[in-house]
Amino acid sequence: MAHFLRGKQAGIQSDFSAGLGPEVFVLDDATYDPVQSLLAVGTSESPYGSGQIYVFGQKRVCVTLNLSHKASVKILEFCADKIISVDTKNNLDIYSASKRYDEFFRSTVSQSDHGIGDVIAYDLDREVLSPFRIPNLWRERSPKTRMLPVVTLAIHPRDIGSLLIGYSEGAVLFSFKQNKPTKYFQYELPRGAPGGDSDPTSINSIRHPKLTQALWHPTGTFILTGHEDSGMVVWDPKDGRVIMARTLQDVNVNMPGAGVSNHGASPGTYSLKEPLFRIAWCAKQNPDDTGLLIAGGAPTTMPAKGLTFLELGLTPNYATSSWQVLSDHFASPKRQRILPTPPNAEVVDFCLIPNSSPYYSGAHDPVAVLTLLSSGEIATLRFPSGQPIPPANNLHLSLSFVHPFVHRIDLAAVKRERWLGMIEKRDNFTPIIVGGAGATHTLKRHQNRNIVQTAHADGTIYLWDAGHGDEIENEDLLQVDISRALGRLNDIEVTHMSMSGMTSELAAGLRSGETIVFRWGRNSNFGREVASFQLSAGGRSEGLIDIRDRADPTLKEGFLPLTILAGKNGPVSALKLSDVGFLGVGYESGSIAVVDLRGPTIIHEVSLSDVIKQSRRGSLRRSANQGQSRAEWPTVIEFGVMGLEGDDYSSILLFVGTNLGRVATFKLLPQSTGVYAVQFAGSTSLDDHVITLHPLNVETGASAYASQTAVANLREGIKVPGVLISVTQTGTRIFKPPAAKGAHKTWDEFLCESAAITEAGLEGNGRALIGIFNDGHVRAYSVPGLKEIGSAKLSNIFDPKRLAEAVITESGDILGWKGPSELALVNVWGVGKELQRSQDKLFNPDALIPPRPTISNLQWMAGTQYVSPADMDILIGGPNRPMSRHAMQKQRAAAAADTDAGQDPSRSQDESYWAYMQRQVNERTEKLNIMGDSMNKLEESSTGFADDVGKFVNNQKKKMVLGSIKGKWF
């Protein structure tokens, strides 16, 4: 009965939630995984779940792979159609990318039963462990050392018969052909040698810095090892001698008395160096034109952070160059440059993006480098220039969530036709990921598109279509640059965003107090930089500032900067961009500003404390604290069109809710000059912090927002009878503004974090109030009766600590944080179906792997034994290597074809499959024996033929000699 009375109290005669019951309130889960040709990314174990592997393709192609154990991904590699993963618990997982997601092959191998420092082989083609094993080779050299783990493995880039094994004590060169180690490399610093760290406390002792990395020169001419003292040593693999030992700044650090750079804060001191996180020996199209890309190894006192690239240039000819020439090549590179990365973070790992070749450890002719920062973020750089590459339309959408981290999200409903017309035209970098093929989905043509806005730490806003679990027609990301629009590099944190699809405008409010407005259009300055524009570290003005000349010259069509509303009112606390060209801004100082974007012109600025009077109907709690002065500021702003209490006409209204539970109403009235004036109409007091305000048409149940149609109808005198639904943390109230009492409901044992009025039911023909509460549940209430329709648990989908950041749309979609960098999209009016696994295809069978580089003729003439892949199959797989699954499938298909064609009369009807297979093997053996006999006969015939040819040649020589003698003497 209470819900019936609430409807009458609110002045609404119809039940807009009729027919809605608990049975239609079921969560529909649609998860986006924010955090590859193909790119695989592994994640770490966290309180939000186990580590996972994300395989990204072009556009929205993404497949998620689960680990066999709860752990973090430690090593991740591609090998043909296989994805190989090693986790922190030393489990080896192999996935097949050539199958659909639900048919993914996964084989798990645990290394707990194998000795420390052993090298074991896994047969990827046969999907079994190989009998081949290399024992700990360094233990034979140093039997007293207990822990000798394998640090790194690297196959010779041209000779697959040579394997470089890096142990913590040194490196070993192993020959598969000889099945033994051929060379040992141990870095020793004699007394007086500074070494990589230049530690004066240990300079007078003999040291053996631990090895952290070992890698080949792109042609296999040299070997480089990295050590824990930040030293890098280049070796001659033929005789095992050191060619050069250096750091990023100093050379010959293995020589006693060598001078080193002093990077200490004061004379006589030294600074610590970063560890060598990773080294890659890169090559251009010519493998002899090389360079070293290094993460780490720089002094901690260096202000500039990033990757270091030592461009070595063309490698001297090893056979004709002196030892000094080789040493000088590594001591004096052509140039040394820093590839800058975001400040306050170190590069701990990176992934090179090669142009075409999968060989040379992925470092052949790289065009870009994907860096992993110590903060958990990623940054993409052009190689070798180091210019940053924005992730928009160059990487998968999910990677943009950590490129860098997202600080704020919002969601706007935009008409499908309008969104399809928003195709950004920009001089983009060639997309890095172009592999895979997306699955097809049904298209919801008549629904508005869910356009997500994400504000990042670097002042960039990306806009993209989250969809409704359907086909996404416009998959591009739109990019908005806040830093460039402001003309500065700092204080660019976005606190609020608002988008209007009807006017194609976007507004962003900053913590520094500015509000920036962007409008869709064509850039008149495309391709040229405006001479007056320059980024600076600061600089602020006040009022409206025209920034149309600050558009990115690489942007031809997209969101262009329009104006800045600047002031000294504190951070922006509320922001709303209407569909009719008005902008409302609220500040933490308690003031509001209204801007008419047709000018643009500021039409109203006022402090709420000057216009809102203390309510006489305060609660007991408010009365007790009445003497205390509390700061008040806007928390939500909304525009609507309806008639106010006591008015016989409708007008454009501005509603402002505050943190103390007050709602102020303003009228926007047209003047004879063509501008609008803002007039305060009244206010009312609610219980607590206002979360949302929603104007509602009491006759139709539709939203009474300030739409273009509603404002146009005002000229014809059409009245809109409406109420305002306000939701606070402790309750909700439906009333006729500005100050009618209306209907009220309080939440019993929980607080509301986010709320909205949504279209209810599967057909969207009703209205309901959806609220997300701090007990981890989402609840639906009827309108206007405020009767609970149903509830569902939400804390198992979203992060319970960030429920207040969730956004609810009119269609019933909820966008919220699932983890630190993962968003989820669910629909409260779903049909109860679970989220389907991705049906995207990753593997393209028509993309052929190029042949592997091999040894040159000079290397072969010098004595290098050529080992073919077939030789490696025999050496590693052994003589009893089982038949491959592909060969077995071909045999089964051939057997089935023979059976269907009746071409196997000798096979009885009751012959088993394995008996048939045995018979086929025996027949194959007989044929091979016949072939062997034929080859033996051919060999005998060839031998006889060679003997006959030899006899004939000898007879001819004898006759020629005798003929010469006869011709001379007779």
Short mmCIF file of C-alpha atoms in Angstrom, two decimals, residues 555-751:
data_model
loop_
_atom_site.label_atom_id
_atom_site.label_comp_id
_atom_site.label_asym_id
_atom_site.label_seq_id
_atom_site.Cartn_x
_atom_site.Cartn_y
_atom_site.Cartn_z
CA LEU A 555 43.94 15.70 -36.90
CA LYS A 556 41.90 16.37 -40.03
CA GLU A 557 38.45 15.70 -38.61
CA GLY A 558 37.42 14.93 -35.04
CA PHE A 559 36.86 16.59 -31.69
CA LEU A 560 38.51 20.04 -31.93
CA PRO A 561 39.13 22.36 -28.97
CA LEU A 562 36.54 25.13 -28.76
CA THR A 563 36.83 27.07 -25.52
CA ILE A 564 38.13 26.98 -21.96
CA LEU A 565 36.16 28.21 -18.96
CA ALA A 566 38.94 29.23 -16.58
CA GLY A 567 38.69 30.61 -13.06
CA LYS A 568 39.83 30.35 -9.47
CA ASN A 569 36.84 28.53 -8.01
CA GLY A 570 38.60 25.30 -7.13
CA PRO A 571 38.29 21.85 -8.67
CA VAL A 572 35.30 21.03 -10.85
CA SER A 573 32.85 18.99 -8.75
CA ALA A 574 29.92 18.67 -11.19
CA LEU A 575 29.54 19.00 -14.95
CA LYS A 576 26.68 18.68 -17.42
CA LEU A 577 26.56 19.36 -21.16
CA SER A 578 22.99 19.59 -22.42
CA ASP A 579 21.66 18.65 -25.86
CA VAL A 580 20.55 22.24 -26.46
CA GLY A 581 23.89 24.04 -26.13
CA PHE A 582 24.06 24.89 -22.43
CA LEU A 583 26.92 23.93 -20.14
CA GLY A 584 26.58 23.76 -16.36
CA VAL A 585 29.71 23.67 -14.18
CA GLY A 586 29.93 23.26 -10.41
CA TYR A 587 33.00 23.92 -8.28
CA GLU A 588 34.16 22.75 -4.87
CA SER A 589 34.13 26.37 -3.74
CA GLY A 590 30.32 26.19 -3.85
CA SER A 591 29.75 28.23 -6.99
CA ILE A 592 28.20 27.33 -10.32
CA ALA A 593 28.56 28.74 -13.84
CA VAL A 594 26.25 28.44 -16.85
CA VAL A 595 27.65 28.87 -20.37
CA ASP A 596 25.69 29.33 -23.59
CA LEU A 597 27.89 27.57 -26.16
CA ARG A 598 26.24 29.33 -29.06
CA GLY A 599 28.55 32.28 -28.39
CA PRO A 600 30.08 30.97 -26.34
CA THR A 601 29.06 33.27 -23.48
CA ILE A 602 28.93 33.00 -19.70
CA ILE A 603 25.30 33.77 -18.86
CA HIS A 604 25.35 33.12 -15.12
CA GLU A 605 27.80 32.78 -12.23
CA VAL A 606 26.65 32.52 -8.62
CA SER A 607 27.56 31.02 -5.27
CA LEU A 608 25.01 28.51 -3.97
CA SER A 609 25.33 29.87 -0.44
CA ASP A 610 23.93 33.17 -1.69
CA VAL A 611 20.76 31.69 -3.19
CA ILE A 612 19.94 28.59 -1.15
CA LYS A 613 18.31 29.27 2.19
CA GLN A 614 18.41 26.90 5.14
CA SER A 615 15.44 24.53 5.03
CA ARG A 616 13.01 24.77 7.93
CA ARG A 617 12.05 21.15 7.57
CA GLY A 618 15.51 19.89 8.58
CA SER A 619 16.01 16.52 10.20
CA LEU A 620 17.01 16.10 13.85
CA ARG A 621 20.55 15.40 12.79
CA ARG A 622 20.68 18.58 10.79
CA SER A 623 19.16 20.58 13.63
CA ALA A 624 21.81 19.33 16.01
CA ASN A 625 24.53 20.48 13.65
CA GLN A 626 22.78 23.65 12.63
CA GLY A 627 25.26 25.85 14.39
CA GLN A 628 28.15 24.26 12.60
CA SER A 629 29.09 25.71 9.24
CA ARG A 630 29.78 23.05 6.66
CA ALA A 631 31.20 23.58 3.21
CA GLU A 632 28.67 22.96 0.46
CA TRP A 633 29.33 22.35 -3.22
CA PRO A 634 27.47 20.97 -6.24
CA THR A 635 27.64 17.21 -6.78
CA VAL A 636 25.24 16.79 -9.72
CA ILE A 637 23.82 19.11 -12.41
CA GLU A 638 20.96 18.31 -14.79
CA PHE A 639 18.93 20.19 -17.41
CA GLY A 640 15.21 19.54 -17.97
CA VAL A 641 12.06 20.92 -19.56
CA MET A 642 8.87 20.98 -17.48
CA GLY A 643 6.50 23.23 -15.60
CA LEU A 644 7.35 24.26 -12.07
CA GLU A 645 5.00 24.21 -9.14
CA GLY A 646 2.67 27.18 -9.48
CA ASP A 647 3.57 27.89 -13.15
CA ASP A 648 1.11 27.42 -16.01
CA TYR A 649 3.90 27.10 -18.60
CA SER A 650 6.99 24.98 -19.14
CA SER A 651 10.55 26.24 -19.35
CA ILE A 652 14.17 25.12 -19.53
CA LEU A 653 15.28 24.25 -16.01
CA LEU A 654 18.62 23.75 -14.36
CA PHE A 655 18.74 21.46 -11.31
CA VAL A 656 21.73 21.50 -8.96
CA GLY A 657 22.20 18.95 -6.15
CA THR A 658 24.76 19.43 -3.39
CA ASN A 659 26.80 17.35 -0.96
CA LEU A 660 24.54 18.49 1.92
CA GLY A 661 21.37 17.22 0.28
CA ARG A 662 19.95 20.43 -1.15
CA VAL A 663 18.43 20.75 -4.63
CA ALA A 664 18.32 24.19 -6.23
CA THR A 665 16.21 24.95 -9.31
CA PHE A 666 16.98 27.66 -11.87
CA LYS A 667 14.99 28.86 -14.88
CA LEU A 668 16.65 29.62 -18.22
CA LEU A 669 14.50 32.28 -19.84
CA PRO A 670 15.03 33.77 -23.33
CA GLN A 671 15.54 37.52 -23.59
CA SER A 672 14.68 39.94 -26.36
CA THR A 673 18.38 40.26 -27.20
CA GLY A 674 18.52 36.58 -28.11
CA VAL A 675 20.50 35.52 -25.05
CA TYR A 676 19.21 33.57 -22.08
CA ALA A 677 18.97 34.75 -18.49
CA VAL A 678 19.20 32.45 -15.48
CA GLN A 679 16.74 32.99 -12.65
CA PHE A 680 16.70 31.23 -9.28
CA ALA A 681 13.33 29.49 -8.74
CA GLY A 682 13.73 27.84 -5.34
CA SER A 683 15.29 25.00 -3.43
CA THR A 684 14.48 22.07 -1.20
CA SER A 685 16.41 20.00 1.33
CA LEU A 686 16.85 16.25 1.18
CA ASP A 687 18.53 13.80 3.52
CA ASP A 688 22.09 13.50 2.32
CA HIS A 689 24.65 13.73 -0.50
CA VAL A 690 22.74 14.00 -3.80
CA ILE A 691 23.80 11.28 -6.26
CA THR A 692 21.47 11.75 -9.21
CA LEU A 693 18.66 13.98 -10.48
CA HIS A 694 16.24 12.76 -13.14
CA PRO A 695 13.36 14.85 -14.58
CA LEU A 696 10.35 12.69 -15.55
CA ASN A 697 7.21 13.31 -17.60
CA VAL A 698 4.32 12.22 -15.37
CA GLU A 699 1.98 11.49 -18.31
CA THR A 700 4.21 9.35 -20.50
CA GLY A 701 6.91 8.19 -18.09
CA ALA A 702 9.58 9.42 -20.50
CA SER A 703 12.55 11.43 -19.38
CA ALA A 704 11.98 15.16 -19.33
CA TYR A 705 15.52 16.13 -20.24
CA ALA A 706 16.22 19.33 -22.14
CA SER A 707 16.18 17.70 -25.55
CA GLN A 708 16.08 19.59 -28.83
CA THR A 709 12.53 18.42 -29.46
CA ALA A 710 11.30 19.50 -26.03
CA VAL A 711 12.86 22.95 -26.33
CA ALA A 712 11.41 23.39 -29.83
CA ASN A 713 7.94 22.53 -28.46
CA LEU A 714 8.19 25.40 -25.99
CA ARG A 715 7.64 27.85 -28.87
CA GLU A 716 4.26 26.25 -29.48
CA GLY A 717 3.30 26.44 -25.83
CA ILE A 718 3.29 22.70 -25.22
CA LYS A 719 3.33 21.99 -21.50
CA VAL A 720 5.33 19.20 -19.94
CA PRO A 721 3.93 18.04 -16.60
CA GLY A 722 6.88 16.67 -14.76
CA VAL A 723 8.47 15.69 -11.50
CA LEU A 724 12.06 15.40 -10.35
CA ILE A 725 13.40 12.11 -9.00
CA SER A 726 16.30 12.76 -6.69
CA VAL A 727 18.45 10.02 -5.14
CA THR A 728 20.73 10.50 -2.16
CA GLN A 729 22.95 8.09 -0.26
CA THR A 730 20.23 7.43 2.33
CA GLY A 731 17.01 7.65 0.32
CA THR A 732 15.07 8.89 -2.69
CA ARG A 733 12.38 11.48 -3.22
CA ILE A 734 9.96 12.20 -6.05
CA PHE A 735 8.61 15.74 -6.03
CA LYS A 736 7.50 18.61 -8.20
CA PRO A 737 10.22 21.24 -8.22
CA PRO A 738 11.25 23.50 -6.81
CA ALA A 739 10.06 22.66 -3.28
CA ALA A 740 7.00 20.35 -3.17
CA LYS A 741 7.10 17.60 -0.57
CA GLY A 742 6.29 14.62 -2.83
CA ALA A 743 6.96 10.97 -2.00
CA HIS A 744 9.95 9.68 -0.08
CA LYS A 745 11.65 6.38 0.65
CA THR A 746 14.72 5.69 2.79
CA TRP A 747 17.20 2.85 2.32
CA ASP A 748 17.13 0.58 5.32
CA GLU A 749 20.55 -0.86 6.12
CA PHE A 750 22.75 0.30 3.27
CA LEU A 751 23.93 3.37 1.41
#
